[in-house]
JSON list of C-alpha atoms in Angstrom, two decimals:
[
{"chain": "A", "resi": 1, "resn": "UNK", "atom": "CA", "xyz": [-18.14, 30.73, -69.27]},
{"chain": "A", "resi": 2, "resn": "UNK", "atom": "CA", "xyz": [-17.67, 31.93, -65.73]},
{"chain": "A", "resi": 3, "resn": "UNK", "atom": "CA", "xyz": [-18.98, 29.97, -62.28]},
{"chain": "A", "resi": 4, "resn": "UNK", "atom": "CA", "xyz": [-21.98, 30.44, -60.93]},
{"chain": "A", "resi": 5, "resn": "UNK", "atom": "CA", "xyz": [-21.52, 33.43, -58.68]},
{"chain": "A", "resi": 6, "resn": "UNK", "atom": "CA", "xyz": [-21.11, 32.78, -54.93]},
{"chain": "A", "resi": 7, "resn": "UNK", "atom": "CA", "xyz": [-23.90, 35.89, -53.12]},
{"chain": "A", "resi": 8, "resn": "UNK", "atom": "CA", "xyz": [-27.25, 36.51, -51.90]},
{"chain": "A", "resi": 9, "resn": "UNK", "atom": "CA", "xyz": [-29.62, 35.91, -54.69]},
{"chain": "A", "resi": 10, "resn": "UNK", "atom": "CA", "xyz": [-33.78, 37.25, -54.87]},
{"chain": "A", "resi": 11, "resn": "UNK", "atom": "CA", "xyz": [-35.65, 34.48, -55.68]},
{"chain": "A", "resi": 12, "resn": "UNK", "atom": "CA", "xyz": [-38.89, 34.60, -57.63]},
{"chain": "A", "resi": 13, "resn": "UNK", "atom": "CA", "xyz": [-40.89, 31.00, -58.11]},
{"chain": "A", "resi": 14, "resn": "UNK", "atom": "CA", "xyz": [-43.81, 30.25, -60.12]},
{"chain": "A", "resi": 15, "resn": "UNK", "atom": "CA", "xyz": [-45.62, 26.72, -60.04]},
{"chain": "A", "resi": 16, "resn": "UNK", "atom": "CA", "xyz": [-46.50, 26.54, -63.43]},
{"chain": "A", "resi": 17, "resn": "UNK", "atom": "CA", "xyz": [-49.12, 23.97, -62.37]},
{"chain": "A", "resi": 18, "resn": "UNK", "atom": "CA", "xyz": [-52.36, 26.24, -63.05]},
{"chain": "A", "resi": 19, "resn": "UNK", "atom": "CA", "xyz": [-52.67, 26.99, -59.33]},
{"chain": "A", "resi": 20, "resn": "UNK", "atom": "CA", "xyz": [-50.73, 30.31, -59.58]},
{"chain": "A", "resi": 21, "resn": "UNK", "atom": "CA", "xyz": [-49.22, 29.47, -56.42]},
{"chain": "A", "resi": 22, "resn": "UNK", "atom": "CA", "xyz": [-45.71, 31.95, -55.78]},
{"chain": "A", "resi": 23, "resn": "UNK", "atom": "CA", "xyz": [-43.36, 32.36, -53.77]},
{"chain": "A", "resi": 24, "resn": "UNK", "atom": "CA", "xyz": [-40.62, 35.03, -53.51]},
{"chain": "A", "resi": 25, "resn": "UNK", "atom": "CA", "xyz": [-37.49, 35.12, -50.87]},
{"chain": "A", "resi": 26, "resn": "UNK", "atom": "CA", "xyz": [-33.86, 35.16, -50.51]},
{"chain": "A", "resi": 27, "resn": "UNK", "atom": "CA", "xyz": [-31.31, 32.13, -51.81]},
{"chain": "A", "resi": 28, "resn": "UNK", "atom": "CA", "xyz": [-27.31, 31.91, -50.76]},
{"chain": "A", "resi": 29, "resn": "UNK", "atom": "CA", "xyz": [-25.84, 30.05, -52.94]},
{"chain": "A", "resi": 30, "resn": "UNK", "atom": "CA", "xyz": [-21.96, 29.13, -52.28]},
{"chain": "A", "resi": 31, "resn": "UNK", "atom": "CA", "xyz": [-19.71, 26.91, -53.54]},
{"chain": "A", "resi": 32, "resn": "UNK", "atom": "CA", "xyz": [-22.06, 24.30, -54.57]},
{"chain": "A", "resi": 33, "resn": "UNK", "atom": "CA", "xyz": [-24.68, 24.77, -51.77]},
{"chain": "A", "resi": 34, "resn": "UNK", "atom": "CA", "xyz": [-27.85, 26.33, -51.32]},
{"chain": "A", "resi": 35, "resn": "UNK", "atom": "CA", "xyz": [-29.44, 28.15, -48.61]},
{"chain": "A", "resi": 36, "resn": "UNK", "atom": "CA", "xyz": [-32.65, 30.36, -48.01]},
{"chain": "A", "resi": 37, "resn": "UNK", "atom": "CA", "xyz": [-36.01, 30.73, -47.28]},
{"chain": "A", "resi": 38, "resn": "UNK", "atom": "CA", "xyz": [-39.13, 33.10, -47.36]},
{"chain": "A", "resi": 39, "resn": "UNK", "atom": "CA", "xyz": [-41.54, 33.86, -44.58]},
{"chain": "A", "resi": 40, "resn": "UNK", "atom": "CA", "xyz": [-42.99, 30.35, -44.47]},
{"chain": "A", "resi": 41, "resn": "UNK", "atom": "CA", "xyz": [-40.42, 28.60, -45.62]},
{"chain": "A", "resi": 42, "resn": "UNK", "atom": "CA", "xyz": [-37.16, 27.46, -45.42]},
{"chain": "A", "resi": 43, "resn": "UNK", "atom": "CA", "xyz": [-34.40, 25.76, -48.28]},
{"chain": "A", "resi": 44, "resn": "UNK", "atom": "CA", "xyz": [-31.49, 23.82, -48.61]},
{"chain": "A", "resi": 45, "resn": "UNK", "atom": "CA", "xyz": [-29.77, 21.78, -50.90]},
{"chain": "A", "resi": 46, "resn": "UNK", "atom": "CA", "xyz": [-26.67, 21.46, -53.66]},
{"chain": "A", "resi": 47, "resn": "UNK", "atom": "CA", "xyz": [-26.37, 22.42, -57.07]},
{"chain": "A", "resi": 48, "resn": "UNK", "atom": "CA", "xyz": [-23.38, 21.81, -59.59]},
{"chain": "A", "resi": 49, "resn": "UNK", "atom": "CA", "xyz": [-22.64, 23.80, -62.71]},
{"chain": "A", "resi": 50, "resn": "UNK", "atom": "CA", "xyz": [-20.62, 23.96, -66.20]},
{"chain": "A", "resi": 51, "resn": "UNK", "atom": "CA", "xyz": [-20.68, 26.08, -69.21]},
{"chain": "A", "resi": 52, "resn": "UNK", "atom": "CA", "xyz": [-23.94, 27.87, -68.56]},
{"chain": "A", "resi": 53, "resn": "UNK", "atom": "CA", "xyz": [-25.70, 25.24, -67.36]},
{"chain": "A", "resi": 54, "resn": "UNK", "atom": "CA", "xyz": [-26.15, 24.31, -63.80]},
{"chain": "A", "resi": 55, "resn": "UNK", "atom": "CA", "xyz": [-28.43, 21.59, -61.91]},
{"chain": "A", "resi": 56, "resn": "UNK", "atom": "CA", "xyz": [-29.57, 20.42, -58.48]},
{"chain": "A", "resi": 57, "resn": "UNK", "atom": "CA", "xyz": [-31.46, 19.45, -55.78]},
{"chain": "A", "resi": 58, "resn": "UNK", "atom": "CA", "xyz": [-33.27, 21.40, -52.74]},
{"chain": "A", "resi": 59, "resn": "UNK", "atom": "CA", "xyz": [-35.02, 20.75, -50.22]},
{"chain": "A", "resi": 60, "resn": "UNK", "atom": "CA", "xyz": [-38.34, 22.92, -48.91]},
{"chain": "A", "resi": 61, "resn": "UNK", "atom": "CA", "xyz": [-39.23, 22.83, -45.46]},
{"chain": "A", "resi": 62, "resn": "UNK", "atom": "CA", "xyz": [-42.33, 24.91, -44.10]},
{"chain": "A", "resi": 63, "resn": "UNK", "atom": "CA", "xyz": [-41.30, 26.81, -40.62]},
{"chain": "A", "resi": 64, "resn": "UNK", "atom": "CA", "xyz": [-44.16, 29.06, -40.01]},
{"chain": "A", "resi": 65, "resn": "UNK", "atom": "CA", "xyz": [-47.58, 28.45, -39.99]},
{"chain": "A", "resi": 66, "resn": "UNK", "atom": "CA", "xyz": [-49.92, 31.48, -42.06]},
{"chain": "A", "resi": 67, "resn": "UNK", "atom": "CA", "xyz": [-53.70, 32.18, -40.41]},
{"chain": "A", "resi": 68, "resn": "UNK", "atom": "CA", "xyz": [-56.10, 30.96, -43.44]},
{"chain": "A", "resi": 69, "resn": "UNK", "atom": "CA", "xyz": [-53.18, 30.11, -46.06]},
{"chain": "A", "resi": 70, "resn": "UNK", "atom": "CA", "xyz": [-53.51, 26.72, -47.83]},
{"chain": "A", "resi": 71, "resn": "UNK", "atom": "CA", "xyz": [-50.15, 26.21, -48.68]},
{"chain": "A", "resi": 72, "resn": "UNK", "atom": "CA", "xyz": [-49.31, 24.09, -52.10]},
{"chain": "A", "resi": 73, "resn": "UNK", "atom": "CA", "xyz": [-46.80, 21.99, -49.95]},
{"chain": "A", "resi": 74, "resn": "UNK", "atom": "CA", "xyz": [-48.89, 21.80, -46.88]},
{"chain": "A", "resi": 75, "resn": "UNK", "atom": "CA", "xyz": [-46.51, 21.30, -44.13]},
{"chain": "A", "resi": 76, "resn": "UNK", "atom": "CA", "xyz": [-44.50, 18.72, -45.97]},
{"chain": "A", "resi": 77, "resn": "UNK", "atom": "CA", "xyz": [-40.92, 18.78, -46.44]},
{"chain": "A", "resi": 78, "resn": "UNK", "atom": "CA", "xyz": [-40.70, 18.79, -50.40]},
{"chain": "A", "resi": 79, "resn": "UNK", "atom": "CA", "xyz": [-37.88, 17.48, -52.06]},
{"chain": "A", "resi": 80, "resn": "UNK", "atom": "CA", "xyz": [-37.31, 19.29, -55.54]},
{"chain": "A", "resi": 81, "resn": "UNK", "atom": "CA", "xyz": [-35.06, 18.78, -58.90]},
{"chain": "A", "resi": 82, "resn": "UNK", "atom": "CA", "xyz": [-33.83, 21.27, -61.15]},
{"chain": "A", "resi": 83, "resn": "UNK", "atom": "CA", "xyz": [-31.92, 22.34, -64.24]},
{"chain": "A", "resi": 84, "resn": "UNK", "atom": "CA", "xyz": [-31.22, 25.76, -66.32]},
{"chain": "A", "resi": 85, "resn": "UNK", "atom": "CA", "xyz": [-29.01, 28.47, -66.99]},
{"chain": "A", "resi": 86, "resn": "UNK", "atom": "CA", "xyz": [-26.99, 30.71, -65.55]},
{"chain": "A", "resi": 87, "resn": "UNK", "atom": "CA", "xyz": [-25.04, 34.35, -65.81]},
{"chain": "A", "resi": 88, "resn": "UNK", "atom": "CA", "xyz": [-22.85, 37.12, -64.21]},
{"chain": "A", "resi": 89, "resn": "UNK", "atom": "CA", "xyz": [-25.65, 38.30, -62.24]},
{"chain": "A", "resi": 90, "resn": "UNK", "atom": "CA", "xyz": [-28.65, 36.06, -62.52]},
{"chain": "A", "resi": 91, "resn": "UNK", "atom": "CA", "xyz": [-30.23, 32.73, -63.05]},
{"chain": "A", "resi": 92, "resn": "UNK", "atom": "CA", "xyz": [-33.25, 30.43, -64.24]},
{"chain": "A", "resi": 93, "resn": "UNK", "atom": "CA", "xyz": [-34.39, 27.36, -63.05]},
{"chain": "A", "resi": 94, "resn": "UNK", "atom": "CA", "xyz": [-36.82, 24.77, -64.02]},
{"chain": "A", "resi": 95, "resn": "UNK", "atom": "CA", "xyz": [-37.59, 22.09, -61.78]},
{"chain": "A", "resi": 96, "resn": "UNK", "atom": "CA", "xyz": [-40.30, 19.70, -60.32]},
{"chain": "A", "resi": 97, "resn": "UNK", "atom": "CA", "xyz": [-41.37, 19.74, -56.76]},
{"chain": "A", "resi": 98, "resn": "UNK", "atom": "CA", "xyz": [-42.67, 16.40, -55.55]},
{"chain": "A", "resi": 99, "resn": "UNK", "atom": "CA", "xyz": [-45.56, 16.80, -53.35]},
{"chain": "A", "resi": 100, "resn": "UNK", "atom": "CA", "xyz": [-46.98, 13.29, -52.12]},
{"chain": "A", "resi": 101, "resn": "UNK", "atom": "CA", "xyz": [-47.63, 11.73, -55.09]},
{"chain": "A", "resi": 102, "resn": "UNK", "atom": "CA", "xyz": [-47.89, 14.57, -57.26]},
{"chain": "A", "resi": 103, "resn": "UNK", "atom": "CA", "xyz": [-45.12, 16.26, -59.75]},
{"chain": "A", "resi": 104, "resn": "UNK", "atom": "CA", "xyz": [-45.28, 20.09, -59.59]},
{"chain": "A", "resi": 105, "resn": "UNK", "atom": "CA", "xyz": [-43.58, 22.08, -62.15]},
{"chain": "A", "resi": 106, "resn": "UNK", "atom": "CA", "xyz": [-41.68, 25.23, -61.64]},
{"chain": "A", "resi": 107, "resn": "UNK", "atom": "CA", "xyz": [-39.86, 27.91, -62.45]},
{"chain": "A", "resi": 108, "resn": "UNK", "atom": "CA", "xyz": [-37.72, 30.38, -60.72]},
{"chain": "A", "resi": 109, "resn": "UNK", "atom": "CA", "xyz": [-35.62, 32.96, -61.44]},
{"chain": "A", "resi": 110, "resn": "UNK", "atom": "CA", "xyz": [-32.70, 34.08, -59.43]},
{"chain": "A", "resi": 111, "resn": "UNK", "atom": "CA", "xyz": [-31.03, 37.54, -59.51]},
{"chain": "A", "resi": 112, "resn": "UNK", "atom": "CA", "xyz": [-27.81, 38.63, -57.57]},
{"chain": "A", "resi": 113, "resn": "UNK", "atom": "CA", "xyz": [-27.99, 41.40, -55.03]},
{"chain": "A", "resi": 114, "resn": "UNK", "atom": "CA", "xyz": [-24.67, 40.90, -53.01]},
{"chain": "A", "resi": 115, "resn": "UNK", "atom": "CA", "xyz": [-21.72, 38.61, -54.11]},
{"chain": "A", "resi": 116, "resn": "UNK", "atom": "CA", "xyz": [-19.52, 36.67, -52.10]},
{"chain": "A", "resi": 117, "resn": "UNK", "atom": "CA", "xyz": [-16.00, 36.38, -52.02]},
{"chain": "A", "resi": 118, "resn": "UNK", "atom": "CA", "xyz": [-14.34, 33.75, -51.16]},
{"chain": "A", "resi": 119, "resn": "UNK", "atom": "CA", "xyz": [-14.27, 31.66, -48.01]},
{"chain": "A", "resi": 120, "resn": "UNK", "atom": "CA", "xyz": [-11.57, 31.77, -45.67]},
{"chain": "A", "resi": 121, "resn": "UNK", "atom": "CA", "xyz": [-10.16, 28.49, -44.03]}
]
């Protein structure tokens, strides 16, 4: 089974909470780190992988306010786990999103628009 493909990534995620709350962006991920946001919002984090699986963690900060949104996270930075599977060209994720004292279940689903190579030292 191959790595998980260094590139730029589209991002689709669905809380699967029964608040049909989405989100949809862009996601770097490179050699074990993650990077990306969306209009309101901004991520980070790590992720490791083997054999088709991967897993990790990322972190959701909100950078831009939106006139008469209610936003699930609320201005909070959101700290969220995840496992699932990966491929050539794309990716799923399932993962939990604490917010406060709540666990919110997602899922996302990653698909590669621009690989990278690798990085020079």
């Amino acid at each position: 089974m191959s790595d998980v493909r260094n590139g730029l990534y589209s991002i689709q995620i669905i809380m699967q909470d029964g608040s049909n709350a989405h989100a949809s962006g862009v996601i770097v991920l490179l050699d074990g780190r993650i990077m990306g946001g969306d209009s309101n919002f901004y991520y980070s984090g790590t992720y490791t992988f083997k054999n088709g699986k991967w897993r990790g963690e990322l972190t959701t900060v909100q950078h831009t306010d939106a006139i008469g949104v209610n936003f699930l996270f609320g201005g909070r930075e959101v700290t969220c786990g995840f496992t699932g599977t990966y491929g050539d060209s794309s990716a799923t994720v399932d993962g939990t999103a604490l917010v406060g004292k709540a666990s919110v279940p997602f899922r996302a689903m990653l698909d590669l628009k621009a690989a990278l190579g690798p990085v020079a030292s």
